[in-house]
PDB file of C-alpha atoms in Angstrom:
ATOM      1  CA  MET A   1       0.613   0.331   0.025  1.00  0.00           C
ATOM      2  CA  SER A   2       1.160   3.480  -0.631  1.00  0.00           C
ATOM      3  CA  LYS A   3       1.618   6.088   1.533  1.00  0.00           C
ATOM      4  CA  ILE A   4      -1.267   7.807  -0.463  1.00  0.00           C
ATOM      5  CA  ASP A   5      -3.246   5.404   0.084  1.00  0.00           C
ATOM      6  CA  LYS A   6      -2.771   4.484   3.738  1.00  0.00           C
ATOM      7  CA  ILE A   7      -3.523   8.696   4.082  1.00  0.00           C
ATOM      8  CA  GLU A   8      -6.684   7.484   2.351  1.00  0.00           C
ATOM      9  CA  GLU A   9      -7.401   4.936   5.097  1.00  0.00           C
ATOM     10  CA  LEU A  10      -6.465   6.306   8.161  1.00  0.00           C
ATOM     11  CA  GLN A  11      -8.481   9.630   7.464  1.00  0.00           C
ATOM     12  CA  ASN A  12     -11.724   7.281   6.300  1.00  0.00           C
ATOM     13  CA  LEU A  13     -11.388   4.984   9.929  1.00  0.00           C
ATOM     14  CA  LEU A  14     -11.242   8.688  11.252  1.00  0.00           C
ATOM     15  CA  LYS A  15     -14.175   9.802   9.653  1.00  0.00           C
ATOM     16  CA  GLU A  16     -15.895   6.946  11.096  1.00  0.00           C
ATOM     17  CA  ASP A  17     -14.304   7.786  15.012  1.00  0.00           C
ATOM     18  CA  ALA A  18     -13.050  10.264  16.104  1.00  0.00           C
ATOM     19  CA  THR A  19     -12.083   9.208  19.055  1.00  0.00           C
ATOM     20  CA  ASN A  20      -9.288   6.900  17.503  1.00  0.00           C
ATOM     21  CA  PHE A  21      -6.642   8.769  18.390  1.00  0.00           C
ATOM     22  CA  GLN A  22      -3.913   5.522  17.615  1.00  0.00           C
ATOM     23  CA  ALA A  23      -5.713   6.527  14.172  1.00  0.00           C
ATOM     24  CA  ARG A  24      -4.445  10.311  13.999  1.00  0.00           C
ATOM     25  CA  ARG A  25      -1.759   9.490  15.963  1.00  0.00           C
ATOM     26  CA  GLU A  26      -0.143   7.347  12.854  1.00  0.00           C
ATOM     27  CA  LEU A  27      -1.835  10.420  10.044  1.00  0.00           C
ATOM     28  CA  ALA A  28      -0.698  12.873  11.708  1.00  0.00           C
ATOM     29  CA  VAL A  29       3.498  10.722  11.968  1.00  0.00           C
ATOM     30  CA  LEU A  30       2.346  10.805   8.107  1.00  0.00           C
ATOM     31  CA  LEU A  31       0.884  13.755   6.543  1.00  0.00           C
ATOM     32  CA  LEU A  32       4.448  14.341   8.498  1.00  0.00           C
ATOM     33  CA  ASP A  33       6.116  13.069   6.895  1.00  0.00           C
ATOM     34  CA  CYS A  34       5.039  13.124   2.497  1.00  0.00           C
ATOM     35  CA  GLY A  35       4.914  16.757   2.833  1.00  0.00           C
ATOM     36  CA  TYR A  36       1.823  18.054   4.363  1.00  0.00           C
ATOM     37  CA  PRO A  37       2.630  20.345   7.725  1.00  0.00           C
ATOM     38  CA  GLU A  38      -0.338  21.458   7.828  1.00  0.00           C
ATOM     39  CA  GLU A  39      -2.854  19.528   8.187  1.00  0.00           C
ATOM     40  CA  ALA A  40      -0.290  16.892  10.076  1.00  0.00           C
ATOM     41  CA  LYS A  41      -0.475  20.627  12.822  1.00  0.00           C
ATOM     42  CA  GLN A  42      -4.236  19.691  12.987  1.00  0.00           C
ATOM     43  CA  HIS A  43      -3.995  16.738  14.175  1.00  0.00           C
ATOM     44  CA  PHE A  44      -1.335  16.971  16.492  1.00  0.00           C
ATOM     45  CA  ILE A  45      -2.582  19.548  17.771  1.00  0.00           C
ATOM     46  CA  TYR A  46      -5.597  17.670  18.798  1.00  0.00           C
ATOM     47  CA  LEU A  47      -4.149  15.534  20.245  1.00  0.00           C
ATOM     48  CA  SER A  48      -0.912  18.154  21.853  1.00  0.00           C
ATOM     49  CA  LYS A  49      -5.040  18.324  23.899  1.00  0.00           C
ATOM     50  CA  ILE A  50      -5.013  15.066  25.200  1.00  0.00           C
ATOM     51  CA  PHE A  51      -2.624  13.462  25.798  1.00  0.00           C
ATOM     52  CA  THR A  52      -0.269  16.314  27.532  1.00  0.00           C
ATOM     53  CA  ASP A  53       2.162  14.212  29.076  1.00  0.00           C
ATOM     54  CA  ASP A  54       2.906  12.160  25.697  1.00  0.00           C
ATOM     55  CA  SER A  55       6.366  14.138  24.929  1.00  0.00           C
ATOM     56  CA  GLY A  56       6.376  12.184  21.520  1.00  0.00           C
ATOM     57  CA  ILE A  57       3.081  14.377  19.825  1.00  0.00           C
ATOM     58  CA  PHE A  58       5.741  17.287  21.124  1.00  0.00           C
ATOM     59  CA  TYR A  59       8.533  16.845  19.945  1.00  0.00           C
ATOM     60  CA  ASN A  60       6.665  16.317  17.073  1.00  0.00           C
ATOM     61  CA  LEU A  61       4.570  19.209  16.799  1.00  0.00           C
ATOM     62  CA  GLY A  62       7.477  20.550  17.299  1.00  0.00           C
ATOM     63  CA  ILE A  63       8.855  19.599  14.212  1.00  0.00           C
ATOM     64  CA  THR A  64       5.261  20.359  12.508  1.00  0.00           C
ATOM     65  CA  TYR A  65       5.981  23.985  13.031  1.00  0.00           C
ATOM     66  CA  GLU A  66       9.595  24.472  11.932  1.00  0.00           C
ATOM     67  CA  LYS A  67       8.395  22.984   8.638  1.00  0.00           C
ATOM     68  CA  LEU A  68       6.330  25.418   9.111  1.00  0.00           C
ATOM     69  CA  LYS A  69       9.278  28.819  10.113  1.00  0.00           C
ATOM     70  CA  ASP A  70       7.436  29.182  13.047  1.00  0.00           C
ATOM     71  CA  LEU A  71      10.240  28.575  15.479  1.00  0.00           C
ATOM     72  CA  ASP A  72       9.088  30.677  18.204  1.00  0.00           C
ATOM     73  CA  LYS A  73       6.202  27.768  18.524  1.00  0.00           C
ATOM     74  CA  ALA A  74       9.224  25.234  17.556  1.00  0.00           C
ATOM     75  CA  GLU A  75      10.591  25.943  20.968  1.00  0.00           C
ATOM     76  CA  GLU A  76       7.371  25.963  22.337  1.00  0.00           C
ATOM     77  CA  ALA A  77       6.659  23.003  21.817  1.00  0.00           C
ATOM     78  CA  TYR A  78       9.765  21.165  22.366  1.00  0.00           C
ATOM     79  CA  ARG A  79      10.496  22.991  25.766  1.00  0.00           C
ATOM     80  CA  LYS A  80       7.041  20.748  26.782  1.00  0.00           C
ATOM     81  CA  SER A  81       8.484  17.830  25.400  1.00  0.00           C
ATOM     82  CA  ILE A  82      11.973  18.030  26.882  1.00  0.00           C
ATOM     83  CA  GLU A  83       9.986  19.336  30.183  1.00  0.00           C
ATOM     84  CA  ILE A  84       7.909  16.129  30.458  1.00  0.00           C
ATOM     85  CA  SER A  85      11.022  13.835  29.179  1.00  0.00           C
ATOM     86  CA  PRO A  86      13.971  15.127  30.507  1.00  0.00           C
ATOM     87  CA  ASN A  87      15.942  12.583  28.664  1.00  0.00           C
ATOM     88  CA  GLU A  88      15.248  12.629  25.255  1.00  0.00           C
ATOM     89  CA  THR A  89      17.885  13.975  23.339  1.00  0.00           C
ATOM     90  CA  ASP A  90      16.419  14.916  19.567  1.00  0.00           C
ATOM     91  CA  ALA A  91      13.987  17.355  21.696  1.00  0.00           C
ATOM     92  CA  PHE A  92      16.961  19.144  23.090  1.00  0.00           C
ATOM     93  CA  TYR A  93      18.860  18.800  19.466  1.00  0.00           C
ATOM     94  CA  ASN A  94      16.042  19.369  17.697  1.00  0.00           C
ATOM     95  CA  LEU A  95      15.970  22.719  21.000  1.00  0.00           C
ATOM     96  CA  GLY A  96      18.923  23.147  20.269  1.00  0.00           C
ATOM     97  CA  LEU A  97      18.795  23.698  16.135  1.00  0.00           C
ATOM     98  CA  VAL A  98      15.873  26.383  16.246  1.00  0.00           C
ATOM     99  CA  CYS A  99      17.665  28.980  18.870  1.00  0.00           C
ATOM    100  CA  LEU A 100      20.264  28.034  16.769  1.00  0.00           C
ATOM    101  CA  ASP A 101      18.038  30.276  13.600  1.00  0.00           C
ATOM    102  CA  LYS A 102      17.205  32.703  16.521  1.00  0.00           C
ATOM    103  CA  LYS A 103      21.085  33.746  16.880  1.00  0.00           C
ATOM    104  CA  LYS A 104      20.292  32.959  20.808  1.00  0.00           C
ATOM    105  CA  PHE A 105      23.735  30.785  20.902  1.00  0.00           C
ATOM    106  CA  GLU A 106      23.662  30.680  24.668  1.00  0.00           C
ATOM    107  CA  THR A 107      20.864  28.730  24.874  1.00  0.00           C
ATOM    108  CA  ALA A 108      21.430  26.751  21.802  1.00  0.00           C
ATOM    109  CA  ILE A 109      24.828  26.130  23.481  1.00  0.00           C
ATOM    110  CA  ASP A 110      23.318  25.209  26.111  1.00  0.00           C
ATOM    111  CA  CYS A 111      21.163  22.066  24.538  1.00  0.00           C
ATOM    112  CA  PHE A 112      24.115  20.658  22.445  1.00  0.00           C
ATOM    113  CA  GLU A 113      25.681  20.337  25.732  1.00  0.00           C
ATOM    114  CA  ASN A 114      22.812  18.398  27.529  1.00  0.00           C
ATOM    115  CA  VAL A 115      23.128  15.757  23.918  1.00  0.00           C
ATOM    116  CA  LEU A 116      27.330  15.612  24.635  1.00  0.00           C
ATOM    117  CA  ALA A 117      26.199  15.137  28.865  1.00  0.00           C
ATOM    118  CA  LYS A 118      24.614  12.358  27.162  1.00  0.00           C
ATOM    119  CA  ASP A 119      26.677  10.464  24.475  1.00  0.00           C
ATOM    120  CA  ASN A 120      30.495  12.174  24.381  1.00  0.00           C
ATOM    121  CA  ASN A 121      30.269  10.826  20.746  1.00  0.00           C
ATOM    122  CA  ASP A 122      27.799  12.932  18.927  1.00  0.00           C
ATOM    123  CA  SER A 123      29.754  14.552  16.036  1.00  0.00           C
ATOM    124  CA  ASN A 124      26.532  16.511  15.681  1.00  0.00           C
ATOM    125  CA  ALA A 125      26.023  18.509  18.554  1.00  0.00           C
ATOM    126  CA  TYR A 126      29.938  19.564  18.252  1.00  0.00           C
ATOM    127  CA  PHE A 127      29.677  20.515  15.390  1.00  0.00           C
ATOM    128  CA  SER A 128      26.606  21.771  15.906  1.00  0.00           C
ATOM    129  CA  ILE A 129      28.304  24.436  18.803  1.00  0.00           C
ATOM    130  CA  GLY A 130      31.194  25.143  15.816  1.00  0.00           C
ATOM    131  CA  LEU A 131      28.995  27.045  14.177  1.00  0.00           C
ATOM    132  CA  CYS A 132      27.058  29.190  16.697  1.00  0.00           C
ATOM    133  CA  TYR A 133      30.746  29.842  17.410  1.00  0.00           C
ATOM    134  CA  PHE A 134      31.326  30.372  13.443  1.00  0.00           C
ATOM    135  CA  LYS A 135      28.085  32.269  13.693  1.00  0.00           C
ATOM    136  CA  GLU A 136      29.791  34.509  16.689  1.00  0.00           C
ATOM    137  CA  GLY A 137      33.073  35.642  15.392  1.00  0.00           C
ATOM    138  CA  LYS A 138      34.719  33.901  18.153  1.00  0.00           C
ATOM    139  CA  LEU A 139      36.808  31.805  15.324  1.00  0.00           C
ATOM    140  CA  ASP A 140      38.425  29.493  17.869  1.00  0.00           C
ATOM    141  CA  GLY A 141      36.567  28.296  20.205  1.00  0.00           C
ATOM    142  CA  ALA A 142      34.867  27.672  16.155  1.00  0.00           C
ATOM    143  CA  LYS A 143      37.471  25.693  14.818  1.00  0.00           C
ATOM    144  CA  TYR A 144      37.408  23.633  18.092  1.00  0.00           C
ATOM    145  CA  TYR A 145      34.049  22.013  18.102  1.00  0.00           C
ATOM    146  CA  PHE A 146      34.446  21.336  14.572  1.00  0.00           C
ATOM    147  CA  GLN A 147      38.035  19.432  14.869  1.00  0.00           C
ATOM    148  CA  ARG A 148      36.053  17.816  18.103  1.00  0.00           C
ATOM    149  CA  THR A 149      33.710  16.872  14.972  1.00  0.00           C
ATOM    150  CA  ILE A 150      36.291  15.897  12.302  1.00  0.00           C
ATOM    151  CA  ASP A 151      37.650  13.397  15.126  1.00  0.00           C
ATOM    152  CA  LEU A 152      34.275  11.244  15.583  1.00  0.00           C
ATOM    153  CA  ASN A 153      33.968  12.080  11.817  1.00  0.00           C
ATOM    154  CA  ASP A 154      36.076  12.449   9.313  1.00  0.00           C
ATOM    155  CA  GLU A 155      33.637  12.572   6.006  1.00  0.00           C
ATOM    156  CA  ASP A 156      32.613  15.517   7.945  1.00  0.00           C
ATOM    157  CA  ILE A 157      33.046  18.123   4.471  1.00  0.00           C
ATOM    158  CA  TYR A 158      31.192  20.773   6.497  1.00  0.00           C
ATOM    159  CA  ALA A 159      33.802  20.402   9.621  1.00  0.00           C
ATOM    160  CA  HIS A 160      36.334  20.739   7.100  1.00  0.00           C
ATOM    161  CA  PHE A 161      34.339  23.648   4.838  1.00  0.00           C
ATOM    162  CA  TYR A 162      34.583  26.063   8.387  1.00  0.00           C
ATOM    163  CA  ILE A 163      37.563  25.463   9.609  1.00  0.00           C
ATOM    164  CA  GLY A 164      38.869  25.967   6.303  1.00  0.00           C
ATOM    165  CA  ASN A 165      37.048  29.060   6.114  1.00  0.00           C
ATOM    166  CA  ILE A 166      38.488  29.912  10.149  1.00  0.00           C
ATOM    167  CA  LEU A 167      42.346  29.489   8.523  1.00  0.00           C
ATOM    168  CA  LYS A 168      41.413  31.617   5.426  1.00  0.00           C
ATOM    169  CA  GLU A 169      40.273  34.694   7.539  1.00  0.00           C
ATOM    170  CA  GLN A 170      43.004  33.937  10.035  1.00  0.00           C
ATOM    171  CA  GLY A 171      45.434  34.163   6.938  1.00  0.00           C
ATOM    172  CA  ASP A 172      46.573  29.910   6.207  1.00  0.00           C
ATOM    173  CA  ASN A 173      46.242  30.071   3.393  1.00  0.00           C
ATOM    174  CA  ALA A 174      47.638  27.297   2.325  1.00  0.00           C
ATOM    175  CA  GLY A 175      46.116  25.380   5.732  1.00  0.00           C
ATOM    176  CA  ALA A 176      42.514  26.521   4.318  1.00  0.00           C
ATOM    177  CA  LYS A 177      43.714  24.926   0.626  1.00  0.00           C
ATOM    178  CA  ASP A 178      44.847  21.650   1.960  1.00  0.00           C
ATOM    179  CA  LYS A 179      40.771  21.510   4.222  1.00  0.00           C
ATOM    180  CA  PHE A 180      39.245  22.915   0.593  1.00  0.00           C
ATOM    181  CA  LYS A 181      41.339  20.102  -1.183  1.00  0.00           C
ATOM    182  CA  LYS A 182      39.834  17.525   1.573  1.00  0.00           C
ATOM    183  CA  VAL A 183      36.078  18.414   0.960  1.00  0.00           C
ATOM    184  CA  LEU A 184      36.856  17.689  -2.875  1.00  0.00           C
ATOM    185  CA  GLU A 185      37.832  14.614  -2.094  1.00  0.00           C
ATOM    186  CA  LEU A 186      34.622  13.607  -0.220  1.00  0.00           C
ATOM    187  CA  SER A 187      32.451  16.005  -2.329  1.00  0.00           C
ATOM    188  CA  PRO A 188      33.281  16.907  -5.834  1.00  0.00           C
ATOM    189  CA  ASP A 189      31.073  18.341  -6.702  1.00  0.00           C
ATOM    190  CA  TYR A 190      30.778  21.464  -3.984  1.00  0.00           C
ATOM    191  CA  SER A 191      31.029  24.018  -5.636  1.00  0.00           C
ATOM    192  CA  TRP A 192      32.029  26.493  -2.726  1.00  0.00           C
ATOM    193  CA  ALA A 193      35.113  24.374  -2.051  1.00  0.00           C
ATOM    194  CA  TYR A 194      36.403  25.429  -5.957  1.00  0.00           C
ATOM    195  CA  TYR A 195      35.333  28.748  -5.369  1.00  0.00           C
ATOM    196  CA  ASN A 196      37.198  28.979  -2.574  1.00  0.00           C
ATOM    197  CA  LEU A 197      40.331  27.618  -3.857  1.00  0.00           C
ATOM    198  CA  ALA A 198      40.081  30.199  -6.529  1.00  0.00           C
ATOM    199  CA  SER A 199      39.797  33.706  -4.471  1.00  0.00           C
ATOM    200  CA  ILE A 200      42.197  32.253  -1.913  1.00  0.00           C
ATOM    201  CA  ASP A 201      44.391  31.395  -5.951  1.00  0.00           C
ATOM    202  CA  PHE A 202      43.254  35.601  -7.156  1.00  0.00           C
ATOM    203  CA  ASP A 203      44.383  37.015  -3.278  1.00  0.00           C
ATOM    204  CA  GLU A 204      47.427  35.495  -4.077  1.00  0.00           C
ATOM    205  CA  GLY A 205      48.011  35.971  -8.457  1.00  0.00           C
ATOM    206  CA  ASN A 206      48.379  32.775  -9.369  1.00  0.00           C
ATOM    207  CA  LEU A 207      45.241  33.747 -11.663  1.00  0.00           C
ATOM    208  CA  SER A 208      45.682  30.561 -14.364  1.00  0.00           C
ATOM    209  CA  SER A 209      44.458  28.514 -11.117  1.00  0.00           C
ATOM    210  CA  ALA A 210      41.365  30.414 -10.367  1.00  0.00           C
ATOM    211  CA  ILE A 211      40.505  30.751 -13.770  1.00  0.00           C
ATOM    212  CA  GLN A 212      39.993  26.811 -13.264  1.00  0.00           C
ATOM    213  CA  ASN A 213      38.174  26.409 -10.078  1.00  0.00           C
ATOM    214  CA  LEU A 214      35.687  29.859 -11.446  1.00  0.00           C
ATOM    215  CA  ARG A 215      34.673  27.863 -13.883  1.00  0.00           C
ATOM    216  CA  LYS A 216      34.338  24.533 -12.398  1.00  0.00           C
ATOM    217  CA  THR A 217      32.679  26.752  -9.488  1.00  0.00           C
ATOM    218  CA  LEU A 218      30.677  28.092 -12.285  1.00  0.00           C
ATOM    219  CA  GLU A 219      29.872  24.787 -13.926  1.00  0.00           C
ATOM    220  CA  LEU A 220      28.503  23.646 -10.805  1.00  0.00           C
ATOM    221  CA  ASN A 221      26.559  26.181  -9.536  1.00  0.00           C
ATOM    222  CA  PRO A 222      24.867  29.250 -12.823  1.00  0.00           C
ATOM    223  CA  LYS A 223      25.370  30.746  -9.773  1.00  0.00           C
ATOM    224  CA  ASP A 224      27.354  32.200  -8.075  1.00  0.00           C
ATOM    225  CA  ILE A 225      27.408  35.802  -8.052  1.00  0.00           C
ATOM    226  CA  ASP A 226      30.502  36.396  -6.179  1.00  0.00           C
ATOM    227  CA  ALA A 227      32.446  33.606  -8.521  1.00  0.00           C
ATOM    228  CA  TYR A 228      31.379  35.676 -11.584  1.00  0.00           C
ATOM    229  CA  ARG A 229      32.880  38.970 -10.148  1.00  0.00           C
ATOM    230  CA  ILE A 230      35.909  37.795  -9.549  1.00  0.00           C
ATOM    231  CA  TYR A 231      36.119  35.880 -12.815  1.00  0.00           C
ATOM    232  CA  ALA A 232      35.460  39.364 -14.600  1.00  0.00           C
ATOM    233  CA  LYS A 233      38.095  41.063 -12.824  1.00  0.00           C
ATOM    234  CA  ILE A 234      40.784  38.751 -13.578  1.00  0.00           C
ATOM    235  CA  MET A 235      39.699  39.003 -17.256  1.00  0.00           C
ATOM    236  CA  ALA A 236      39.944  43.390 -17.204  1.00  0.00           C
ATOM    237  CA  LYS A 237      43.478  42.554 -15.363  1.00  0.00           C
ATOM    238  CA  GLN A 238      44.473  40.674 -17.818  1.00  0.00           C
ATOM    239  CA  HIS A 239      43.055  43.393 -20.381  1.00  0.00           C
ATOM    240  CA  HIS A 240      40.884  40.737 -21.428  1.00  0.00           C
ATOM    241  CA  TYR A 241      37.962  43.494 -21.598  1.00  0.00           C
ATOM    242  CA  ASP A 242      35.707  42.048 -23.924  1.00  0.00           C
ATOM    243  CA  ASN A 243      35.399  38.617 -22.051  1.00  0.00           C
ATOM    244  CA  ALA A 244      35.389  40.083 -18.628  1.00  0.00           C
ATOM    245  CA  ALA A 245      31.814  42.299 -20.004  1.00  0.00           C
ATOM    246  CA  MET A 246      30.407  39.134 -21.686  1.00  0.00           C
ATOM    247  CA  ILE A 247      30.998  36.893 -17.754  1.00  0.00           C
ATOM    248  CA  MET A 248      28.955  39.782 -16.560  1.00  0.00           C
ATOM    249  CA  GLU A 249      26.511  39.601 -19.194  1.00  0.00           C
ATOM    250  CA  GLU A 250      26.203  36.112 -18.005  1.00  0.00           C
ATOM    251  CA  SER A 251      25.929  36.802 -13.659  1.00  0.00           C
ATOM    252  CA  ILE A 252      22.793  38.994 -14.607  1.00  0.00           C
ATOM    253  CA  ASP A 253      20.808  36.534 -16.615  1.00  0.00           C
ATOM    254  CA  ASN A 254      21.757  34.182 -14.512  1.00  0.00           C
ATOM    255  CA  CYS A 255      21.979  35.572 -10.692  1.00  0.00           C
ATOM    256  CA  GLY A 256      19.373  37.995 -11.732  1.00  0.00           C
ATOM    257  CA  ALA A 257      19.233  42.495 -12.136  1.00  0.00           C
ATOM    258  CA  ASN A 258      22.409  43.462  -8.979  1.00  0.00           C
ATOM    259  CA  GLY A 259      22.893  46.038  -8.824  1.00  0.00           C
ATOM    260  CA  ASP A 260      27.152  46.241  -7.847  1.00  0.00           C
ATOM    261  CA  SER A 261      26.378  43.774 -11.407  1.00  0.00           C
ATOM    262  CA  TYR A 262      25.650  45.781 -13.208  1.00  0.00           C
ATOM    263  CA  TYR A 263      28.388  49.337 -11.605  1.00  0.00           C
ATOM    264  CA  ILE A 264      31.630  46.770 -12.542  1.00  0.00           C
ATOM    265  CA  LEU A 265      30.199  45.962 -15.876  1.00  0.00           C
ATOM    266  CA  ALA A 266      29.742  48.898 -15.890  1.00  0.00           C
ATOM    267  CA  GLN A 267      33.214  50.530 -15.407  1.00  0.00           C
ATOM    268  CA  ILE A 268      34.308  47.070 -17.763  1.00  0.00           C
ATOM    269  CA  GLN A 269      32.280  48.853 -20.798  1.00  0.00           C
ATOM    270  CA  LYS A 270      34.477  52.226 -20.051  1.00  0.00           C
ATOM    271  CA  LEU A 271      37.466  50.664 -20.467  1.00  0.00           C
ATOM    272  CA  ARG A 272      36.275  48.902 -23.818  1.00  0.00           C
ATOM    273  CA  LYS A 273      35.304  52.154 -24.301  1.00  0.00           C
ATOM    274  CA  ALA A 274      31.676  50.949 -25.391  1.00  0.00           C
ATOM    275  CA  ASN A 275      30.208  54.680 -23.999  1.00  0.00           C
ATOM    276  CA  ASP A 276      26.814  53.859 -24.555  1.00  0.00           C
ATOM    277  CA  GLU A 277      26.683  50.289 -22.484  1.00  0.00           C
ATOM    278  CA  TYR A 278      28.744  52.863 -20.000  1.00  0.00           C
ATOM    279  CA  VAL A 279      25.019  55.226 -19.359  1.00  0.00           C
ATOM    280  CA  LYS A 280      22.881  52.262 -20.179  1.00  0.00           C
ATOM    281  CA  CYS A 281      24.350  50.012 -16.821  1.00  0.00           C
ATOM    282  CA  MET A 282      25.107  53.082 -14.593  1.00  0.00           C
ATOM    283  CA  ASN A 283      21.301  53.704 -15.295  1.00  0.00           C
ATOM    284  CA  ASN A 284      20.935  50.298 -13.704  1.00  0.00           C
ATOM    285  CA  ALA A 285      22.901  50.423 -11.323  1.00  0.00           C
ATOM    286  CA  LEU A 286      20.313  53.432  -9.699  1.00  0.00           C
ATOM    287  CA  LYS A 287      18.009  51.011 -11.295  1.00  0.00           C
ATOM    288  CA  ASN A 288      18.587  47.999  -8.318  1.00  0.00           C
ATOM    289  CA  ASN A 289      19.744  50.870  -6.116  1.00  0.00           C
ATOM    290  CA  ASN A 290      18.936  47.662  -3.340  1.00  0.00           C
ATOM    291  CA  THR A 291      21.215  45.713  -4.068  1.00  0.00           C
ATOM    292  CA  LEU A 292      23.685  48.993  -4.278  1.00  0.00           C
ATOM    293  CA  THR A 293      27.074  48.253  -2.155  1.00  0.00           C
ATOM    294  CA  ILE A 294      28.594  51.959  -3.254  1.00  0.00           C
ATOM    295  CA  PRO A 295      25.973  55.059  -2.130  1.00  0.00           C
ATOM    296  CA  PRO A 296      23.436  55.300  -5.605  1.00  0.00           C
ATOM    297  CA  LYS A 297      24.733  59.732  -4.584  1.00  0.00           C
ATOM    298  CA  LEU A 298      28.493  58.331  -5.594  1.00  0.00           C
ATOM    299  CA  ILE A 299      27.615  56.225  -8.724  1.00  0.00           C
ATOM    300  CA  LYS A 300      25.001  59.081  -9.800  1.00  0.00           C
ATOM    301  CA  LYS A 301      27.953  61.357  -9.556  1.00  0.00           C
ATOM    302  CA  GLU A 302      29.822  60.060 -11.055  1.00  0.00           C
ATOM    303  CA  LEU A 303      27.171  59.576 -14.488  1.00  0.00           C
ATOM    304  CA  ASP A 304      26.745  63.262 -14.678  1.00  0.00           C
ATOM    305  CA  LYS A 305      30.522  64.268 -14.630  1.00  0.00           C
ATOM    306  CA  PHE A 306      30.927  61.529 -17.705  1.00  0.00           C
ATOM    307  CA  ILE A 307      27.978  62.842 -19.461  1.00  0.00           C
ATOM    308  CA  ASN A 308      28.910  66.361 -18.422  1.00  0.00           C
TER     309      ASN A 308
END
């Protein structure tokens, strides 16, 4: 029997007997599993009012609210599940993830440490603590916990990737490269690892290697706007202005209208001496000022000076 058929069967059972709580619970879990969180929510709420001491119902209700992006209610449901059953590590872990999403980092860390108190070999808990520290900008603490993750699970590509980012931020390009290469050993299609290698190559002046890694980045992720920008800068640096313009036009086609992208393209058009295109791109940059990192008044001043 397919899941859809099972859902229909359970719904028919409830039509016959609305107090068939086992059928309702099974239906709620199945609806959640099949991607119907709104429908599942109604059943879990119904059950939670009857079985007020059932931690599993509140745990599943928390998952349901998470899928519906209602983090406040998800947090409330997980806390209720923990209140009923304080030894359930899954509820602590999920509560930690919700708090992490809500930027309540200290609370999130407390939740993950509670998981580790019950299972000191939970690599996901170590990773999540590392992520909290990373988002707080506490890079040494983050690196420690990401390394603990790897010590338990050397195939955790995200832990390797984050350590690579930290090493890059701390100026250890050689160490960062090793980490990004490790990521690619584990996951050859991880475009961000190629991008970060390209970024390091660009900073170090290894332009041919940077181009190779940027091409691979864009092959795997044609919407990586930063990769297009570095690629275009390299082409412009090498005086390949036509290629640079084509790259930025492709960026706009694939990533959408963007003020900064139009401004970069405008500067390339100026180098190409394509004055009409320069003016057009500058105006497009101003039209998309919500994605400009340069003050629009400076762009307008530059454009007015060029026209006059």
